[in-house]
Amino acid sequence: MKFRQEHPDISESDERALVQAVRTLEHEAGQESTPSVSEAYWQNLIVRTNRRVDAVSSGKAISISWAARVAIPGVVAIVSFLVALHYYVPVQTHQHSDVESIVLGLPDRAVDSLLTESSLTEETLVAVAANGNLFDVPSEQIGEYLIENDNTLALVEMLPEQQADQMLDLLAKGK
Amino acid sequence: MEELSDLQLIDEVRNGKRRAFTELMRRYQQRVYWVARRIVGTHEDADDIAQETFVKAYIALGDFRGESSFFTWLYRIAVNLSLNAIRKRQLVNYLRENEIINRIFPSSDDPSREVEFKETQSRLQEAIAQLPEKQRAVFVMRYYDEMSYEEISEVMKTSVGGLKANYFHALRKVREYMTNEIPSGTSGHQRK
């Protein structure tokens, strides 16, 4: 160390001599090196220091009580809710009594998809009918149906020509 | 009533008895104040440091292991706060000398602020104020409080040899300053 190299041997007597010299100079300067402080100041210092300690410790207490009263219960409540949500959500049974509520609950894409499929089904039915499969039922039943409803003419008028021909063939076979 | 030791009082504080801490303050506040006052030089700063020392001690009392005496531990806090205060003031002085403060805070031109910063000091206090911070702290503890080098070593966390060198240098500088600065009319001796 620099100081130790400069003064490798600082004896006690050297130190004492220097201290004495400084004390003498201090005395000669004729000034009080230690200004006086009144007793009231020390009392006041204790009061002010206690106030600062109170402020710091109450700040700690506030933060602890806030954590105890608000933060911890809040966190516990949120975690409990999430756990409950994760484990105890009611299982969807797919047994809705109300069809409307199911449809309304469907996402838009699903509804669009169903509508498309529905129209496809209609087309498919027409195609099937065009191929003659639609009337692939016992001719007796068809005949009974037409007689019971007494609407043979309207039914025939509504049919496309090809289907009407098929129906007539079927009826002819039934006879 | 039997007077409790520092350690007994500390135990009571740890058990929530604030009065015990007030008793510790009563015991040591003057020494804490004076070590701060002699290092920093002004009452205003020493007053603040004395309070802050006890606040820090109260907060950290749980960490006090009793390896050194309570007073040494308290003294360390006070000396460190005092040295920090000096550093801050040196920085402020540097900024002021370079007129940086005046550029940032034009209102600090107010001469009344300068006046409140100044305080009447004895020659010895002026001499101490010239010392580097570490020498200043060692000088105060040794010259005024007559602490042993071992005690100062515990406070400053420095070797005894280094402290002796610091004190020796400090004494020489103080003597030199006072010899040169004593006005001729103050005493019968005029010194160069």
Short mmCIF file of C-alpha atoms in Angstrom, two decimals:
data_model
loop_
_atom_site.label_atom_id
_atom_site.label_comp_id
_atom_site.label_asym_id
_atom_site.label_seq_id
_atom_site.Cartn_x
_atom_site.Cartn_y
_atom_site.Cartn_z
CA MET A 1 0.00 0.00 0.00
CA LYS A 2 1.22 3.43 -0.88
CA PHE A 3 0.92 4.95 2.59
CA ARG A 4 2.63 2.03 4.23
CA GLN A 5 5.51 2.27 1.81
CA GLU A 6 5.92 5.97 2.57
CA HIS A 7 5.61 5.42 6.32
CA PRO A 8 6.57 1.87 7.06
CA ASP A 9 7.10 2.56 10.75
CA ILE A 10 4.68 4.95 12.29
CA SER A 11 5.41 4.74 15.94
CA GLU A 12 2.94 5.53 18.68
CA SER A 13 5.18 8.33 19.90
CA ASP A 14 5.11 9.93 16.44
CA GLU A 15 1.38 9.75 16.46
CA ARG A 16 1.11 11.14 19.98
CA ALA A 17 3.39 14.02 19.09
CA LEU A 18 1.29 14.90 16.07
CA VAL A 19 -1.95 14.68 18.04
CA GLN A 20 -0.50 16.94 20.71
CA ALA A 21 0.58 19.45 18.05
CA VAL A 22 -2.90 19.53 16.55
CA ARG A 23 -4.54 19.91 19.97
CA THR A 24 -2.23 22.80 20.76
CA LEU A 25 -3.06 24.47 17.47
CA GLU A 26 -6.73 23.93 18.10
CA HIS A 27 -6.42 25.55 21.48
CA GLU A 28 -4.43 28.45 20.07
CA ALA A 29 -7.03 29.03 17.40
CA GLY A 30 -9.32 29.87 20.28
CA GLN A 31 -12.37 28.27 18.73
CA GLU A 32 -14.58 25.59 20.08
CA SER A 33 -14.14 22.63 17.81
CA THR A 34 -17.25 21.03 19.21
CA PRO A 35 -20.21 23.37 19.00
CA SER A 36 -22.67 22.99 21.81
CA VAL A 37 -26.02 21.36 21.19
CA SER A 38 -28.89 21.87 23.58
CA GLU A 39 -30.53 19.04 25.53
CA ALA A 40 -33.82 19.92 23.84
CA TYR A 41 -32.26 19.04 20.51
CA TRP A 42 -31.51 15.48 21.64
CA GLN A 43 -35.05 15.01 22.90
CA ASN A 44 -36.36 16.38 19.65
CA LEU A 45 -34.03 14.14 17.66
CA ILE A 46 -35.44 11.05 19.38
CA VAL A 47 -38.99 12.15 18.60
CA ARG A 48 -38.21 12.86 14.92
CA THR A 49 -36.24 9.64 14.52
CA ASN A 50 -39.09 7.66 16.07
CA ARG A 51 -41.46 9.29 13.61
CA ARG A 52 -39.26 8.21 10.71
CA VAL A 53 -38.98 4.71 12.08
CA ASP A 54 -42.78 4.63 12.46
CA ALA A 55 -43.23 5.80 8.90
CA VAL A 56 -40.92 3.10 7.58
CA SER A 57 -42.30 0.31 9.77
CA SER A 58 -45.93 1.31 9.13
CA GLY A 59 -45.19 1.26 5.42
CA LYS A 60 -43.99 -2.29 5.87
CA ALA A 61 -47.07 -3.12 7.95
CA ILE A 62 -49.37 -1.62 5.35
CA SER A 63 -47.79 -3.67 2.61
CA ILE A 64 -48.03 -6.84 4.72
CA SER A 65 -51.64 -6.21 5.72
CA TRP A 66 -52.55 -5.30 2.14
CA ALA A 67 -51.03 -8.57 1.00
CA ALA A 68 -52.89 -10.47 3.70
CA ARG A 69 -56.24 -8.82 3.10
CA VAL A 70 -56.31 -8.27 -0.63
CA ALA A 71 -53.53 -9.76 -2.69
CA ILE A 72 -53.34 -13.27 -1.24
CA PRO A 73 -57.11 -13.93 -1.13
CA GLY A 74 -57.40 -12.48 -4.61
CA VAL A 75 -54.75 -14.75 -6.03
CA VAL A 76 -56.25 -17.75 -4.22
CA ALA A 77 -59.70 -16.93 -5.62
CA ILE A 78 -58.41 -16.62 -9.18
CA VAL A 79 -56.40 -19.84 -8.97
CA SER A 80 -59.37 -21.68 -7.47
CA PHE A 81 -61.62 -20.43 -10.23
CA LEU A 82 -59.17 -21.55 -12.92
CA VAL A 83 -58.76 -24.98 -11.31
CA ALA A 84 -62.51 -25.36 -11.02
CA LEU A 85 -62.93 -24.28 -14.61
CA HIS A 86 -60.36 -26.81 -15.71
CA TYR A 87 -61.70 -29.83 -13.79
CA TYR A 88 -65.37 -29.22 -13.18
CA VAL A 89 -66.76 -27.77 -16.36
CA PRO A 90 -70.07 -29.67 -17.04
CA VAL A 91 -69.67 -32.30 -19.79
CA GLN A 92 -71.77 -31.51 -22.85
CA THR A 93 -74.27 -34.36 -23.25
CA HIS A 94 -75.45 -33.50 -26.75
CA GLN A 95 -78.96 -34.07 -25.56
CA HIS A 96 -80.44 -30.71 -26.17
CA SER A 97 -84.16 -30.68 -26.12
CA ASP A 98 -84.45 -27.52 -28.08
CA VAL A 99 -83.27 -27.78 -31.68
CA GLU A 100 -83.44 -24.05 -32.13
CA SER A 101 -81.03 -23.48 -29.28
CA ILE A 102 -78.60 -25.94 -30.85
CA VAL A 103 -78.82 -24.21 -34.22
CA LEU A 104 -78.45 -20.80 -32.67
CA GLY A 105 -75.47 -22.06 -30.75
CA LEU A 106 -73.70 -23.26 -33.85
CA PRO A 107 -70.90 -21.20 -35.29
CA ASP A 108 -71.61 -19.41 -38.57
CA ARG A 109 -69.28 -21.65 -40.53
CA ALA A 110 -71.07 -24.76 -39.32
CA VAL A 111 -74.46 -23.28 -40.24
CA ASP A 112 -73.22 -22.42 -43.74
CA SER A 113 -71.82 -25.90 -44.10
CA LEU A 114 -75.11 -27.49 -43.08
CA LEU A 115 -77.07 -25.32 -45.48
CA THR A 116 -74.77 -26.27 -48.32
CA GLU A 117 -75.04 -29.94 -47.48
CA SER A 118 -78.79 -29.58 -47.25
CA SER A 119 -79.00 -28.15 -50.76
CA LEU A 120 -76.68 -30.86 -51.96
CA THR A 121 -79.00 -33.42 -50.45
CA GLU A 122 -81.91 -31.94 -52.33
CA GLU A 123 -79.99 -32.10 -55.57
CA THR A 124 -78.98 -35.63 -54.77
CA LEU A 125 -82.60 -36.57 -54.23
CA VAL A 126 -83.55 -35.10 -57.57
CA ALA A 127 -80.73 -37.00 -59.20
CA VAL A 128 -81.84 -40.19 -57.48
CA ALA A 129 -85.38 -39.54 -58.60
CA ALA A 130 -84.17 -38.99 -62.12
CA ASN A 131 -82.50 -42.38 -61.97
CA GLY A 132 -85.72 -43.96 -60.84
CA ASN A 133 -84.59 -44.93 -57.39
CA LEU A 134 -87.01 -42.61 -55.65
CA PHE A 135 -89.95 -44.71 -56.57
CA ASP A 136 -88.34 -47.95 -55.87
CA VAL A 137 -91.21 -48.90 -53.58
CA PRO A 138 -93.90 -51.44 -53.92
CA SER A 139 -96.34 -50.25 -56.52
CA GLU A 140 -99.24 -51.30 -54.31
CA GLN A 141 -98.27 -48.75 -51.73
CA ILE A 142 -98.02 -45.98 -54.30
CA GLY A 143 -101.35 -46.82 -55.67
CA GLU A 144 -102.94 -46.84 -52.25
CA TYR A 145 -101.38 -43.49 -51.47
CA LEU A 146 -102.72 -41.87 -54.61
CA ILE A 147 -106.21 -43.29 -54.13
CA GLU A 148 -106.40 -42.33 -50.47
CA ASN A 149 -105.39 -38.76 -51.17
CA ASP A 150 -107.62 -38.54 -54.18
CA ASN A 151 -105.18 -36.21 -55.78
CA THR A 152 -103.78 -38.20 -58.59
CA LEU A 153 -104.18 -35.48 -61.19
CA ALA A 154 -102.31 -32.80 -59.22
CA LEU A 155 -99.62 -35.23 -58.39
CA VAL A 156 -99.13 -36.14 -61.99
CA GLU A 157 -99.10 -32.50 -63.08
CA MET A 158 -96.39 -31.63 -60.64
CA LEU A 159 -94.16 -34.41 -61.77
CA PRO A 160 -91.57 -33.82 -64.42
CA GLU A 161 -92.41 -35.55 -67.64
CA GLN A 162 -89.84 -38.28 -67.28
CA GLN A 163 -90.95 -39.12 -63.77
CA ALA A 164 -94.56 -39.09 -64.83
CA ASP A 165 -93.75 -41.63 -67.49
CA GLN A 166 -91.99 -43.79 -64.94
CA MET A 167 -94.92 -43.56 -62.61
CA LEU A 168 -97.34 -44.53 -65.34
CA ASP A 169 -95.18 -47.50 -66.14
CA LEU A 170 -95.16 -48.50 -62.50
CA LEU A 171 -98.89 -48.14 -62.25
CA ALA A 172 -99.33 -50.17 -65.38
CA LYS A 173 -97.13 -52.87 -63.95
CA GLY A 174 -99.10 -52.76 -60.67
CA LYS A 175 -102.26 -53.48 -62.57
CA MET B 1 -34.43 -0.76 37.74
CA GLU B 2 -31.57 -2.75 36.29
CA GLU B 3 -30.19 -1.33 33.08
CA LEU B 4 -30.46 -3.74 30.20
CA SER B 5 -27.49 -4.45 27.95
CA ASP B 6 -27.56 -3.58 24.27
CA LEU B 7 -28.17 -7.20 23.33
CA GLN B 8 -31.07 -7.50 25.77
CA LEU B 9 -32.59 -4.34 24.35
CA ILE B 10 -32.12 -5.68 20.82
CA ASP B 11 -33.95 -8.86 21.80
CA GLU B 12 -36.79 -6.77 23.16
CA VAL B 13 -36.96 -4.76 19.95
CA ARG B 14 -37.11 -8.01 18.00
CA ASN B 15 -40.01 -9.03 20.21
CA GLY B 16 -41.86 -5.89 19.18
CA LYS B 17 -40.99 -3.54 22.04
CA ARG B 18 -40.37 -0.19 20.42
CA ARG B 19 -39.45 1.43 23.74
CA ALA B 20 -36.32 -0.69 23.78
CA PHE B 21 -35.25 0.88 20.50
CA THR B 22 -35.88 4.35 21.90
CA GLU B 23 -33.55 3.43 24.75
CA LEU B 24 -30.88 2.38 22.25
CA MET B 25 -31.31 5.69 20.47
CA ARG B 26 -31.01 7.54 23.74
CA ARG B 27 -27.76 5.75 24.44
CA TYR B 28 -26.07 6.35 21.13
CA GLN B 29 -27.67 9.25 19.34
CA GLN B 30 -25.13 11.79 20.51
CA ARG B 31 -22.14 9.74 19.42
CA VAL B 32 -23.80 8.96 16.12
CA TYR B 33 -24.65 12.59 15.58
CA TRP B 34 -21.15 13.80 16.38
CA VAL B 35 -19.32 11.33 14.23
CA ALA B 36 -21.56 12.36 11.35
CA ARG B 37 -21.23 16.04 12.16
CA ARG B 38 -17.44 15.87 12.22
CA ILE B 39 -17.24 13.96 9.00
CA VAL B 40 -19.77 15.94 7.00
CA GLY B 41 -19.19 19.24 8.76
CA THR B 42 -22.72 20.62 8.89
CA HIS B 43 -25.48 20.26 11.45
CA GLU B 44 -28.17 19.89 8.81
CA ASP B 45 -26.51 16.87 7.21
CA ALA B 46 -25.50 15.35 10.55
CA ASP B 47 -29.06 15.65 11.82
CA ASP B 48 -30.37 13.81 8.78
CA ILE B 49 -27.64 11.17 8.94
CA ALA B 50 -28.26 10.53 12.64
CA GLN B 51 -31.94 9.87 11.96
CA GLU B 52 -31.24 7.78 8.90
CA THR B 53 -28.69 5.72 10.83
CA PHE B 54 -31.32 4.67 13.37
CA VAL B 55 -33.94 4.04 10.73
CA LYS B 56 -31.55 1.75 8.87
CA ALA B 57 -30.51 0.07 12.11
CA TYR B 58 -34.15 -0.55 13.01
CA ILE B 59 -34.88 -2.10 9.64
CA ALA B 60 -31.73 -4.23 9.66
CA LEU B 61 -31.86 -5.23 13.31
CA GLY B 62 -32.99 -8.70 12.31
CA ASP B 63 -29.68 -9.16 10.49
CA PHE B 64 -27.57 -8.07 13.46
CA ARG B 65 -25.69 -11.19 14.53
CA GLY B 66 -23.81 -9.73 17.47
CA GLU B 67 -20.41 -10.51 15.92
CA SER B 68 -19.35 -6.95 16.70
CA SER B 69 -20.79 -4.68 19.34
CA PHE B 70 -24.05 -2.93 18.58
CA PHE B 71 -22.29 0.40 18.74
CA THR B 72 -19.63 -0.64 16.21
CA TRP B 73 -22.38 -1.86 13.92
CA LEU B 74 -24.31 1.39 14.37
CA TYR B 75 -21.16 3.40 13.88
CA ARG B 76 -20.48 1.62 10.60
CA ILE B 77 -23.89 2.64 9.32
CA ALA B 78 -23.33 6.24 10.40
CA VAL B 79 -19.83 6.44 8.87
CA ASN B 80 -20.99 4.94 5.59
CA LEU B 81 -23.90 7.36 5.40
CA SER B 82 -21.57 10.23 6.19
CA LEU B 83 -19.10 9.21 3.50
CA ASN B 84 -21.95 8.93 1.03
CA ALA B 85 -23.11 12.39 1.99
CA ILE B 86 -19.61 13.74 1.33
CA ARG B 87 -19.52 12.09 -2.08
CA LYS B 88 -22.89 13.56 -2.96
CA ARG B 89 -21.75 16.97 -1.87
CA GLN B 90 -18.54 16.65 -3.86
CA LEU B 91 -20.63 15.82 -6.89
CA VAL B 92 -22.87 18.82 -6.27
CA ASN B 93 -19.81 21.04 -5.87
CA TYR B 94 -18.35 19.70 -9.09
CA LEU B 95 -21.59 20.36 -10.92
CA ARG B 96 -21.78 23.80 -9.39
CA GLU B 97 -18.19 24.66 -10.25
CA ASN B 98 -18.80 23.63 -13.82
CA GLU B 99 -22.02 25.63 -13.83
CA ILE B 100 -23.93 22.52 -14.81
CA ILE B 101 -26.42 22.99 -11.99
CA ASN B 102 -27.01 26.60 -13.02
CA ARG B 103 -27.79 25.46 -16.53
CA ILE B 104 -30.17 22.74 -15.40
CA PHE B 105 -31.70 24.59 -12.45
CA PRO B 106 -31.42 28.33 -13.10
CA SER B 107 -33.26 29.02 -9.81
CA SER B 108 -30.25 27.79 -7.85
CA ASP B 109 -28.62 31.14 -8.63
CA ASP B 110 -30.48 32.37 -5.60
CA PRO B 111 -27.71 33.52 -3.23
CA SER B 112 -29.81 32.69 -0.17
CA ARG B 113 -29.39 29.01 -0.96
CA GLU B 114 -25.66 29.41 -0.85
CA VAL B 115 -25.90 31.11 2.51
CA GLU B 116 -27.91 28.34 4.11
CA PHE B 117 -25.37 25.82 2.88
CA LYS B 118 -22.56 27.53 4.65
CA GLU B 119 -21.95 27.15 8.32
CA THR B 120 -19.49 28.67 10.66
CA GLN B 121 -16.66 26.21 11.13
CA SER B 122 -13.69 26.10 13.42
CA ARG B 123 -10.22 25.94 11.94
CA LEU B 124 -9.98 22.33 12.86
CA GLN B 125 -13.27 21.59 11.12
CA GLU B 126 -12.04 23.44 8.07
CA ALA B 127 -8.86 21.39 8.15
CA ILE B 128 -10.84 18.17 8.46
CA ALA B 129 -12.99 19.22 5.52
CA GLN B 130 -9.84 19.30 3.36
CA LEU B 131 -9.04 15.67 4.04
CA PRO B 132 -9.88 12.85 1.67
CA GLU B 133 -13.00 11.05 2.86
CA LYS B 134 -11.34 7.97 4.33
CA GLN B 135 -8.72 9.97 6.21
CA ARG B 136 -11.49 12.21 7.43
CA ALA B 137 -13.48 9.30 8.85
CA VAL B 138 -10.42 7.76 10.50
CA PHE B 139 -9.36 11.11 11.93
CA VAL B 140 -12.78 11.72 13.47
CA MET B 141 -13.00 8.29 15.04
CA ARG B 142 -9.47 8.37 16.39
CA TYR B 143 -8.97 12.01 17.30
CA TYR B 144 -12.38 12.76 18.78
CA ASP B 145 -13.79 9.41 19.86
CA GLU B 146 -10.38 7.96 20.71
CA MET B 147 -11.39 4.63 19.27
CA SER B 148 -8.78 1.91 19.04
CA TYR B 149 -7.50 0.94 15.59
CA GLU B 150 -9.13 -2.45 16.05
CA GLU B 151 -12.52 -0.84 16.57
CA ILE B 152 -12.02 1.49 13.62
CA SER B 153 -10.93 -1.51 11.59
CA GLU B 154 -14.27 -3.19 12.36
CA VAL B 155 -16.14 -0.08 11.32
CA MET B 156 -14.17 0.63 8.17
CA LYS B 157 -13.39 -2.95 7.23
CA THR B 158 -9.77 -1.97 6.63
CA SER B 159 -6.49 -3.26 7.99
CA VAL B 160 -5.03 -1.68 11.09
CA GLY B 161 -1.80 -0.84 9.23
CA GLY B 162 -3.71 1.06 6.57
CA LEU B 163 -5.68 2.92 9.22
CA LYS B 164 -2.53 3.97 11.03
CA ALA B 165 -1.12 5.35 7.81
CA ASN B 166 -4.37 7.15 7.10
CA TYR B 167 -4.45 8.71 10.52
CA PHE B 168 -0.83 9.75 10.34
CA HIS B 169 -1.38 11.45 7.00
CA ALA B 170 -4.51 13.10 8.28
CA LEU B 171 -2.76 14.46 11.35
CA ARG B 172 0.05 15.92 9.27
CA LYS B 173 -2.34 17.56 6.84
CA VAL B 174 -4.45 19.02 9.64
CA ARG B 175 -1.40 20.37 11.41
CA GLU B 176 -0.13 21.87 8.19
CA TYR B 177 -3.49 23.46 7.38
CA MET B 178 -3.91 24.91 10.84
CA THR B 179 -0.38 26.20 10.96
CA ASN B 180 -0.87 28.04 7.69
CA GLU B 181 -4.40 29.20 8.28
CA ILE B 182 -4.33 30.58 11.79
CA PRO B 183 -4.82 34.34 11.41
CA SER B 184 -2.12 36.45 12.99
CA GLY B 185 -4.54 38.27 15.30
CA THR B 186 -6.10 35.15 16.75
CA SER B 187 -3.18 34.03 18.81
CA GLY B 188 0.12 35.34 19.85
CA HIS B 189 1.93 33.01 17.51
CA GLN B 190 2.13 33.69 13.85
CA ARG B 191 2.85 30.59 11.93
CA LYS B 192 3.81 29.89 8.47
#
